[in-house]
Structure formats: structure tokens, C-alpha cells
Coordinates of N, CA, C and O in Angstrom, one line a residue:
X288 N 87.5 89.1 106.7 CA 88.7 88.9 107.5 C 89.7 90.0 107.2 O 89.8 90.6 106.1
X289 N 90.4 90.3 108.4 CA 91.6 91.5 107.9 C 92.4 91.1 108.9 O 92.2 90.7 110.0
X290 N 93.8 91.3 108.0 CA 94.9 91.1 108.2 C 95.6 91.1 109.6 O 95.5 92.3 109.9
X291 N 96.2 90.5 110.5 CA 96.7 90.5 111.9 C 97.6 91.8 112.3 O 98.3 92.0 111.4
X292 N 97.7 92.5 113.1 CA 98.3 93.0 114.1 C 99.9 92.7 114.6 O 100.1 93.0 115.8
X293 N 100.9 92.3 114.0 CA 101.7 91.7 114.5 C 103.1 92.4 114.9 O 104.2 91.8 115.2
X294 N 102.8 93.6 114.9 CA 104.4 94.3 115.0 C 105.7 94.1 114.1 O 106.8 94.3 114.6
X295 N 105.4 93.6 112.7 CA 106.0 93.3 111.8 C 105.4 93.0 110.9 O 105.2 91.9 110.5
X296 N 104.9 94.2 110.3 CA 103.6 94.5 109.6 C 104.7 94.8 108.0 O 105.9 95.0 108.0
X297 N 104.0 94.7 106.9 CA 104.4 94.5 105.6 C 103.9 96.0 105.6 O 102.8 96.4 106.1
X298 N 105.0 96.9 104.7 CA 104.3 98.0 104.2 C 103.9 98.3 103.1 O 104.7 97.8 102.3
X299 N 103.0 99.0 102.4 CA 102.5 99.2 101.7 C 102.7 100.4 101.0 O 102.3 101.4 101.6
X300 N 103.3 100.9 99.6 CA 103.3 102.3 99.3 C 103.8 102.6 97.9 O 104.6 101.8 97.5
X301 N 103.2 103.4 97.2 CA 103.3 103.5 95.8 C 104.5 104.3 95.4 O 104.5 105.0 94.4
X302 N 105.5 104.2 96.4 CA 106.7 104.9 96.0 C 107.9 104.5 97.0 O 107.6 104.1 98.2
X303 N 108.9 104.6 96.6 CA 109.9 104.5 97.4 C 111.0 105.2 97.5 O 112.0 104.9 96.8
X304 N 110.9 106.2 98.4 CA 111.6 107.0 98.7 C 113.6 106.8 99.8 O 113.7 105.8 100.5
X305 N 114.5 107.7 99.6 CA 114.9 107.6 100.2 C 115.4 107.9 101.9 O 116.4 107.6 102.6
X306 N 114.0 108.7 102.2 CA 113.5 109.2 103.6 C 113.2 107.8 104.0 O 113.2 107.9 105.2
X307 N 113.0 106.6 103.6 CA 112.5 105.5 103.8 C 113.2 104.1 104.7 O 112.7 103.2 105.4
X308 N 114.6 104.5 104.1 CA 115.9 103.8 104.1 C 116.8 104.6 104.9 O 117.9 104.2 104.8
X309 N 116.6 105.8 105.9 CA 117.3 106.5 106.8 C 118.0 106.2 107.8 O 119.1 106.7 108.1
X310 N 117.1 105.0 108.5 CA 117.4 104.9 109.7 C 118.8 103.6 109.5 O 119.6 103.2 110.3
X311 N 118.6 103.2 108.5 CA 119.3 101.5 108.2 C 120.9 102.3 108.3 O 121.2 103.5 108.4
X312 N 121.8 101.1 108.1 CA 122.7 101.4 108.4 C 123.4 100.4 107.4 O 122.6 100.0 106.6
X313 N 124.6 99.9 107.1 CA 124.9 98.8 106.4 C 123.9 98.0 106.0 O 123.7 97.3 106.9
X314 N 123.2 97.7 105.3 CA 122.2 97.0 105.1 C 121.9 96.3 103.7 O 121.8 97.1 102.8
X315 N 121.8 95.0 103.3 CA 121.6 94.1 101.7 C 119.7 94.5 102.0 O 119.0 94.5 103.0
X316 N 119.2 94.8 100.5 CA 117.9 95.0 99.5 C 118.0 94.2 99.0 O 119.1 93.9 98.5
X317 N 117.0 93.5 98.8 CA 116.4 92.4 97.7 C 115.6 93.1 97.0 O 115.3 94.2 97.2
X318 N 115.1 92.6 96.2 CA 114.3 93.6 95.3 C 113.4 92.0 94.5 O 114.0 91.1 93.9
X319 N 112.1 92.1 94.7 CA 111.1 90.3 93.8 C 110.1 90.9 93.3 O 109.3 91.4 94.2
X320 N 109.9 91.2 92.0 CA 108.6 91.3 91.7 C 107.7 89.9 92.3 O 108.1 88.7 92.4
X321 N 106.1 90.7 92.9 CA 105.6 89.6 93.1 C 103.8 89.3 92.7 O 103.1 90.1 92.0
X322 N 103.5 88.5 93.0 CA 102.0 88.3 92.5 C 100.8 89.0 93.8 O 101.2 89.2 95.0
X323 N 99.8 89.2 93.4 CA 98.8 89.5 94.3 C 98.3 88.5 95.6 O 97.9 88.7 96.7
X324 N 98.6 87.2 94.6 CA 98.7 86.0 96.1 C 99.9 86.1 97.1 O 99.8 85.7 98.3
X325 N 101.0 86.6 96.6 CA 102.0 86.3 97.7 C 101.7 87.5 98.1 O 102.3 87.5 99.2
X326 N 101.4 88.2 98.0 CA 101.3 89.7 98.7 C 100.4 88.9 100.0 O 100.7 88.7 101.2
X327 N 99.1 88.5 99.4 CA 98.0 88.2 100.4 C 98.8 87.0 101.6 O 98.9 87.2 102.8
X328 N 99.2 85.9 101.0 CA 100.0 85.4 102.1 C 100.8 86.5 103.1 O 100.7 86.3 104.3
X329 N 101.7 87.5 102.7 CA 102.8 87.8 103.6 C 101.5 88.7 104.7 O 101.4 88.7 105.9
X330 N 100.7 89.3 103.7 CA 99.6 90.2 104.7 C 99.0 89.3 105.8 O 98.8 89.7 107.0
X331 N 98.5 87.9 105.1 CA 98.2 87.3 106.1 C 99.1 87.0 107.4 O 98.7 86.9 108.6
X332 N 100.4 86.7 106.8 CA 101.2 86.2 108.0 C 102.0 87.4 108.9 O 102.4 87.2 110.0
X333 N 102.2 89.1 108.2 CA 102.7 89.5 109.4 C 102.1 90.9 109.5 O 102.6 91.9 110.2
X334 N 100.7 90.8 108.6 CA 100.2 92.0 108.8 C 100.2 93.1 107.6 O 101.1 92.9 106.9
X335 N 99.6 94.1 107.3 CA 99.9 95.2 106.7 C 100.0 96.4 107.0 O 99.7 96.5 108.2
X336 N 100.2 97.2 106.6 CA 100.3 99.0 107.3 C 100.7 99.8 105.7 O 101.8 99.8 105.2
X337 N 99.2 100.6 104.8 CA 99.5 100.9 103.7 C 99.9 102.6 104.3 O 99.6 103.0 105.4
X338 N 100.4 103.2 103.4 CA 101.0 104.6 103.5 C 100.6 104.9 102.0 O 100.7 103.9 101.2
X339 N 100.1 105.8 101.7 CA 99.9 107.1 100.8 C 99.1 108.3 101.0 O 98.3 108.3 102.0
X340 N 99.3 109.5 99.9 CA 98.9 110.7 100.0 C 97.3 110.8 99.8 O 96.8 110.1 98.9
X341 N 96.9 111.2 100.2 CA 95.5 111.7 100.4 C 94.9 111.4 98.6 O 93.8 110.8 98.3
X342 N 96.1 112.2 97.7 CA 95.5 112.4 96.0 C 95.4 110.8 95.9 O 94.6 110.2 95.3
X343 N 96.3 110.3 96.5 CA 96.7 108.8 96.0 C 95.2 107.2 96.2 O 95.2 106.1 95.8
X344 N 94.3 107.8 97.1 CA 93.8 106.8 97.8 C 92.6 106.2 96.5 O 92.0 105.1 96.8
X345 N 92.3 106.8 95.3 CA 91.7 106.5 94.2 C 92.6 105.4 93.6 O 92.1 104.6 92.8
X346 N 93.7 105.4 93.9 CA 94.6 104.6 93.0 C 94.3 103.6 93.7 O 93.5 102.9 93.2
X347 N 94.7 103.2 95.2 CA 94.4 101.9 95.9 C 93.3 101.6 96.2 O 93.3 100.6 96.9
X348 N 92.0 102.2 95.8 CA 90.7 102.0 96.3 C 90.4 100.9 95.2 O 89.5 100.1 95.5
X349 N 91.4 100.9 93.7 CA 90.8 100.5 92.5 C 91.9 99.3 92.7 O 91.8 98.4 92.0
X350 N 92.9 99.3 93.4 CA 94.0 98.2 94.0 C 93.0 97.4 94.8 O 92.9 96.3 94.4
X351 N 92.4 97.8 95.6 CA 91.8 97.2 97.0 C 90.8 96.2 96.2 O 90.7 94.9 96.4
X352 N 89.9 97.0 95.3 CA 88.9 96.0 94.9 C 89.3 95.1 93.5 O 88.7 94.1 93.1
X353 N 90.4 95.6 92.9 CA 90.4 94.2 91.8 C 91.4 93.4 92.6 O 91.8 92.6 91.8
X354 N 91.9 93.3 93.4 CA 92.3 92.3 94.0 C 92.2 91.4 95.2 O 92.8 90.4 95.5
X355 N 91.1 92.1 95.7 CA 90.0 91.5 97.0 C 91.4 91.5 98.2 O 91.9 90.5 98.8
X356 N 91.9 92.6 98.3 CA 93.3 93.4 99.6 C 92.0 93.6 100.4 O 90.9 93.9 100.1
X357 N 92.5 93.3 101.8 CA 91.6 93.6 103.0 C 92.0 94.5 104.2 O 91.7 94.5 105.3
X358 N 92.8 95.1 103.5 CA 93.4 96.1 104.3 C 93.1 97.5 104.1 O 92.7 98.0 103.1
X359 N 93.2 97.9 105.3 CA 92.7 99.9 105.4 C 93.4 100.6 105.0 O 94.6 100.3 105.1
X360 N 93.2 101.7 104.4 CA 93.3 102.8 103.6 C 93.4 103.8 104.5 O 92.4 104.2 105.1
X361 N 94.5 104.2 104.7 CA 95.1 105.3 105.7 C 94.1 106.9 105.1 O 94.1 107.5 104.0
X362 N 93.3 107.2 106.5 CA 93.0 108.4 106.6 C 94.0 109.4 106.5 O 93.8 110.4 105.8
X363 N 95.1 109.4 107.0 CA 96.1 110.5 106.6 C 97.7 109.6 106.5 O 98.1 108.5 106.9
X364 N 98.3 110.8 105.8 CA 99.8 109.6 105.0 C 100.5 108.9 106.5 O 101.1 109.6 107.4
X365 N 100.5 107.9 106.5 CA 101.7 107.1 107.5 C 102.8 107.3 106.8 O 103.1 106.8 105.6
X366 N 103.7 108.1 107.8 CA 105.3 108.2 107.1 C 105.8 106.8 108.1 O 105.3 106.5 109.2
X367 N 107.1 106.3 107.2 CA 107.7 105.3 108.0 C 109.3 104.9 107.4 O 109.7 105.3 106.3
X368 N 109.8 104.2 108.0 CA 110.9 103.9 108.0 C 111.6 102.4 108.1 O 111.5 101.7 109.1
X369 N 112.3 102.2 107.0 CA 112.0 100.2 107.1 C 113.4 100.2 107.9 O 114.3 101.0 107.6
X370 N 113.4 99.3 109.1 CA 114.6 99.0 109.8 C 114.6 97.8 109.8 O 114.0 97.2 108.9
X371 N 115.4 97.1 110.8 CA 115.2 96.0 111.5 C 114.3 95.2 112.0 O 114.5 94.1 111.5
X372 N 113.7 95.2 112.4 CA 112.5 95.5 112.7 C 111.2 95.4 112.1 O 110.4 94.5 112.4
X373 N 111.0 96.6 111.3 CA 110.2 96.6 109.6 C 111.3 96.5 108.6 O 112.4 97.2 108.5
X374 N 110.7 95.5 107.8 CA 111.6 95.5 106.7 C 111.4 94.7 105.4 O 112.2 94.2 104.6
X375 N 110.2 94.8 105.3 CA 109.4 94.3 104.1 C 108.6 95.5 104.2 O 108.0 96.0 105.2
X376 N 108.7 96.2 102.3 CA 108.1 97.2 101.7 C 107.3 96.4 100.0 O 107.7 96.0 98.9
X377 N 106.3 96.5 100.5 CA 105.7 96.5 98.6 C 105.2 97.7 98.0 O 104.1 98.3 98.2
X378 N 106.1 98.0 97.1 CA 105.6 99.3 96.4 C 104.6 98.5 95.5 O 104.9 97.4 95.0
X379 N 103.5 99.2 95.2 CA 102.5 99.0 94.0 C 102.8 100.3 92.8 O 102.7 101.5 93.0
X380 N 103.4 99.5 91.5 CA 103.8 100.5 90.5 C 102.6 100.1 89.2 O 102.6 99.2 88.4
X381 N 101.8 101.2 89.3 CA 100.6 101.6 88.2 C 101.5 101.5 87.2 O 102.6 102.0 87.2
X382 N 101.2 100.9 86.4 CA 101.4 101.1 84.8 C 99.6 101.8 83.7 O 98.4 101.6 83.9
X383 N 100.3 102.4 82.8 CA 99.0 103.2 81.9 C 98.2 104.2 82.5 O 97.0 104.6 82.2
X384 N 99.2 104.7 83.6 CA 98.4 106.1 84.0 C 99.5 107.3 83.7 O 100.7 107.1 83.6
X385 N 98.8 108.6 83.4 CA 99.5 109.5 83.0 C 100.6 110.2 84.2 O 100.3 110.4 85.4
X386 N 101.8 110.4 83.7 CA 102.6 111.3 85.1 C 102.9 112.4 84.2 O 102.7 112.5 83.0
X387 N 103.7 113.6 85.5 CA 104.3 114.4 85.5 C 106.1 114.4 86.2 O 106.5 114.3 87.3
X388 N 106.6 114.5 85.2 CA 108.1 114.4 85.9 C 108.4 113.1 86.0 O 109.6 113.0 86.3
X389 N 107.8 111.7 86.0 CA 107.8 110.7 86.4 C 107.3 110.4 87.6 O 107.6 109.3 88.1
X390 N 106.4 111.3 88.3 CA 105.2 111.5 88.8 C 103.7 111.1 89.1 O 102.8 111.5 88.3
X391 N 103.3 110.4 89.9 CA 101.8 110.2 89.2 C 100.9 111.7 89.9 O 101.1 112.5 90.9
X392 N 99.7 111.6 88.7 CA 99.4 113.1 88.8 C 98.7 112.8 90.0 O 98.8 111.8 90.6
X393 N 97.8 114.2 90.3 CA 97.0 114.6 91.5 C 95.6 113.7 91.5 O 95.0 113.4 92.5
X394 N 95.3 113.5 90.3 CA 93.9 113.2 90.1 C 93.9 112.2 88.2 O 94.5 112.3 87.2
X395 N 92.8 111.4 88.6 CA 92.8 110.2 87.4 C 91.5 110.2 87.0 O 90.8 109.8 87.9
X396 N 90.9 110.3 86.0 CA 89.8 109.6 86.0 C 89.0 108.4 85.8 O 89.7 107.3 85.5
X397 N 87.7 108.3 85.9 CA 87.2 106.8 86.0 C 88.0 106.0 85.2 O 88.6 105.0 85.7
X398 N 88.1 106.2 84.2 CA 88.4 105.3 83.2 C 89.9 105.3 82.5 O 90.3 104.6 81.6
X399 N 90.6 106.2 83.3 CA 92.0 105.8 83.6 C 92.2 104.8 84.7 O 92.9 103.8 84.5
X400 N 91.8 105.0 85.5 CA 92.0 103.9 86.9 C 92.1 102.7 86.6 O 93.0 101.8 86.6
X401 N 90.2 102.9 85.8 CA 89.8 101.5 85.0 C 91.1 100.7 84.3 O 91.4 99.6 84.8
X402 N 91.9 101.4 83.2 CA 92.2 100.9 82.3 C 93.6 100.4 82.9 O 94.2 99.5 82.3
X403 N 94.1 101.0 83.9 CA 95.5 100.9 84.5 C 96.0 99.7 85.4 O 95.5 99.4 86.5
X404 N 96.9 99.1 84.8 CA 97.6 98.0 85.3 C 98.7 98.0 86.4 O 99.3 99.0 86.8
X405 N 98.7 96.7 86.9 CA 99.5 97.5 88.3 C 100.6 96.2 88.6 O 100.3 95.1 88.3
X406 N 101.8 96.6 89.3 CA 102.5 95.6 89.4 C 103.2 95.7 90.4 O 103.9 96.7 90.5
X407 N 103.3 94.5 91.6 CA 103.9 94.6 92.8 C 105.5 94.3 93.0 O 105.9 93.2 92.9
X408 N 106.3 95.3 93.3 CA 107.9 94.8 93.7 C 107.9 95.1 95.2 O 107.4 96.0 95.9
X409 N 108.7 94.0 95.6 CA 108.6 93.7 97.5 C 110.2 94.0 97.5 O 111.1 93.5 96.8
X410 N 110.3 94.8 98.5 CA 111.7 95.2 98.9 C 111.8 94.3 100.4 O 110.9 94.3 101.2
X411 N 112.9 93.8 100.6 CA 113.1 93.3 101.7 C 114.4 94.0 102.2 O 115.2 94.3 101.4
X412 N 114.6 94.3 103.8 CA 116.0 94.6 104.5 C 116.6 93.8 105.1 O 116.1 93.7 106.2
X413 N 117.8 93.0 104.9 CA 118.5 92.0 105.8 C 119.6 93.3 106.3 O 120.0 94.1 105.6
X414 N 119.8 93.2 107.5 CA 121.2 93.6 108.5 C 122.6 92.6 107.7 O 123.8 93.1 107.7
X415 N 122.3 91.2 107.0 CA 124.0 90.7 107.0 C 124.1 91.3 105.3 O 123.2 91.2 104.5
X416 N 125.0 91.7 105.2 CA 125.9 91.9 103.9 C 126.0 91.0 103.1 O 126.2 89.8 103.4
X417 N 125.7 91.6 101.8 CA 125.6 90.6 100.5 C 127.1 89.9 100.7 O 127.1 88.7 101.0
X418 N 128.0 90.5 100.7 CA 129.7 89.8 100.6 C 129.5 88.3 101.6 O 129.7 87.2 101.2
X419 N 129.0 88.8 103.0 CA 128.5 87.9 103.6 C 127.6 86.4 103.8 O 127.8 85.3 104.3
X420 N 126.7 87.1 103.0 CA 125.8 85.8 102.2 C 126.3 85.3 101.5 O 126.2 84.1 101.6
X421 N 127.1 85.9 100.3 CA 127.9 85.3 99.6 C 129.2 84.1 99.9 O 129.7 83.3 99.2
X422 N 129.5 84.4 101.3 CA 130.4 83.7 101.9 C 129.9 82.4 102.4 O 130.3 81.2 102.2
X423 N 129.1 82.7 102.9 CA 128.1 81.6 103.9 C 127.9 80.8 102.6 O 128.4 79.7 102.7
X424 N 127.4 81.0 101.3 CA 126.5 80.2 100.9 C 127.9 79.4 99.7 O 127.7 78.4 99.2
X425 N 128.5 79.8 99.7 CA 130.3 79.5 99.2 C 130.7 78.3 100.1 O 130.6 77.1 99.8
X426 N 131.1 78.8 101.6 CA 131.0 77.6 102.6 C 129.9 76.6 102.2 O 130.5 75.7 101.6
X427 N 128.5 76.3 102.3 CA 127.8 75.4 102.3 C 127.7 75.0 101.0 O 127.0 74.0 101.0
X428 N 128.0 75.3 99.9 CA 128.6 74.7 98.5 C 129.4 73.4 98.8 O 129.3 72.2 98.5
X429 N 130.4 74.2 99.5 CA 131.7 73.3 99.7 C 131.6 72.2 100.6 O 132.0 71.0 100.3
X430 N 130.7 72.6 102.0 CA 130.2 71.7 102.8 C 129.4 70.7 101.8 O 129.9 69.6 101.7
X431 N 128.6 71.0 101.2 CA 127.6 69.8 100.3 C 128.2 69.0 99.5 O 127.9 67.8 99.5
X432 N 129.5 69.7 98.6 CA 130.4 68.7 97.4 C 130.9 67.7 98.8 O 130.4 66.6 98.7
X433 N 131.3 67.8 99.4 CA 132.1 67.4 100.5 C 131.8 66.1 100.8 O 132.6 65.2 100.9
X434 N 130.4 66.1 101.1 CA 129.5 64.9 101.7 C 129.4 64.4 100.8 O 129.7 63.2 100.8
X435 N 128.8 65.2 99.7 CA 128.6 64.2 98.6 C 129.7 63.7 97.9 O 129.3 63.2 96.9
X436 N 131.1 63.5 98.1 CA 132.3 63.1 97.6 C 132.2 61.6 98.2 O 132.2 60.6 97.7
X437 N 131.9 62.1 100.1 CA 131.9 60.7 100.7 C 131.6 59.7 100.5 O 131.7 58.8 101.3

């Protein structure tokens, strides 16, 4: 089975850049570390679309199979842009592989891959303003004590 088609596809990418966040405009980030199952649910429900560099596809090939991911492995880098639109990003952050600069290098071997741990944080983009949420959820505080006074 692989993942649906839905025009609001979850992205995939071992970095997050701020070429990424260009197009947005006023906009609240969430930021959830998450587990390999909820990944698989969101893939299931709105799709995926992974992005990385060509050096990079050894890292997710060793992603793809300890975690039974059923998604394709981009022949060449998909650049993109989370809007409106798109707006769920999971970066996959390796832990126990060597960098450069804070970098991951060009190339890993077997038994670095092997040994390397990996950990998913999901960026989400809402259009309403934290102040805003904050407000709304302030109102429905007050709406709730309210009722429940009654």
C-alpha cells in the first residue's frame, strides 16, 4: 500500500530551511515531536511528498526500512514551500551520525546508518495568530466557567 494523492500532502525533509517559510506571511508554527505511527497515520490520511539531496537518500533508505514508510524516495531534490495550503512539514533529525558545521556529511557508512537514531519533529502552519488563539481559547474558558456556574 502507498500513501494517497490528496493535494495536501505531508512533507518530508531532513532539514528546515528558511527558503521553506517564504511564501507565508503572518503565520503561528507549532512545532510536536512525534512517533513513527503518527507519522504513518497523517501519511495515510493526506499523503506524503519527501524532498532531499541526492547524498541524503542513504539516510532515508535506512528511514524507509526500519520503519516500514511506504513512500518514494525523490529521484531528484523536490524544493517546496509550506503555505496554506501545504502546511505540515516532518523534518527527520538523525541523531549519532557525524556532521560538518552542524551539517550532515556527504556520505555515511554501513555501520554508521546502522547505528544512527532518528527522531521526527512535525511543523505545522496555521494562517490565525497565536494572540488570536489565545483569545478564542480565553473566550471559551469563560464561556465553559459560565455554564458550569449555571
Amino acid at each position: 500500500m502507498s500513501y494517497p494523492k490528496t493535494g495536501h500532502e505531508v512533507y518530508v525533509s531532513l532539514n528546515l530551511s528558511n527558503t521553506m517559510l517564504t511564501t507565508l506571511g503572518r503565520a503561528t508554527i507549532t512545532r510536536d515531536q512525534v512517533s513513527a505511527d503518527e507519522m504513518k497515520r497523517l501519511f495515510q490520511k493526506h499523503g506524503v511528498i519527501v524532498s532531499a539531496k541526492e547524498e541524503q537518500l542513504p539516510i532515508l533508505q535506512v528511514v524507509t526500512e526500519k520503519y516500514g514508510f511506504e513512500w518514494e524516495l525523490p529521484q531528484t531534490l523536490k524544493l517546496f514551500q509550506l503555505s496554506e495550503d501545504r502546511r505540515t512539514l516532518v523534518v527527520i533529525m538523525p541523531q549519532g551520525l557525524r556532521r560538518k558545521g552542524g551539517s550532515l556529511l556527504p556520505e555515511y557508512s554501513a555501520e554508521e546508518l546502522e547505528e544512527a537514531t532518528f527522531m521526527f519533529v512535525k511543523y505545522d502552519v496555521r494562517s490565525e495568530q497565536y494572540e488570536d488563539l489565545q483569545a478564542r481559547c480565553s473566550q471559551l474558558q469563560q464561556e465553559l466557567a459560565k455554564k458550569e456556574a449555571e
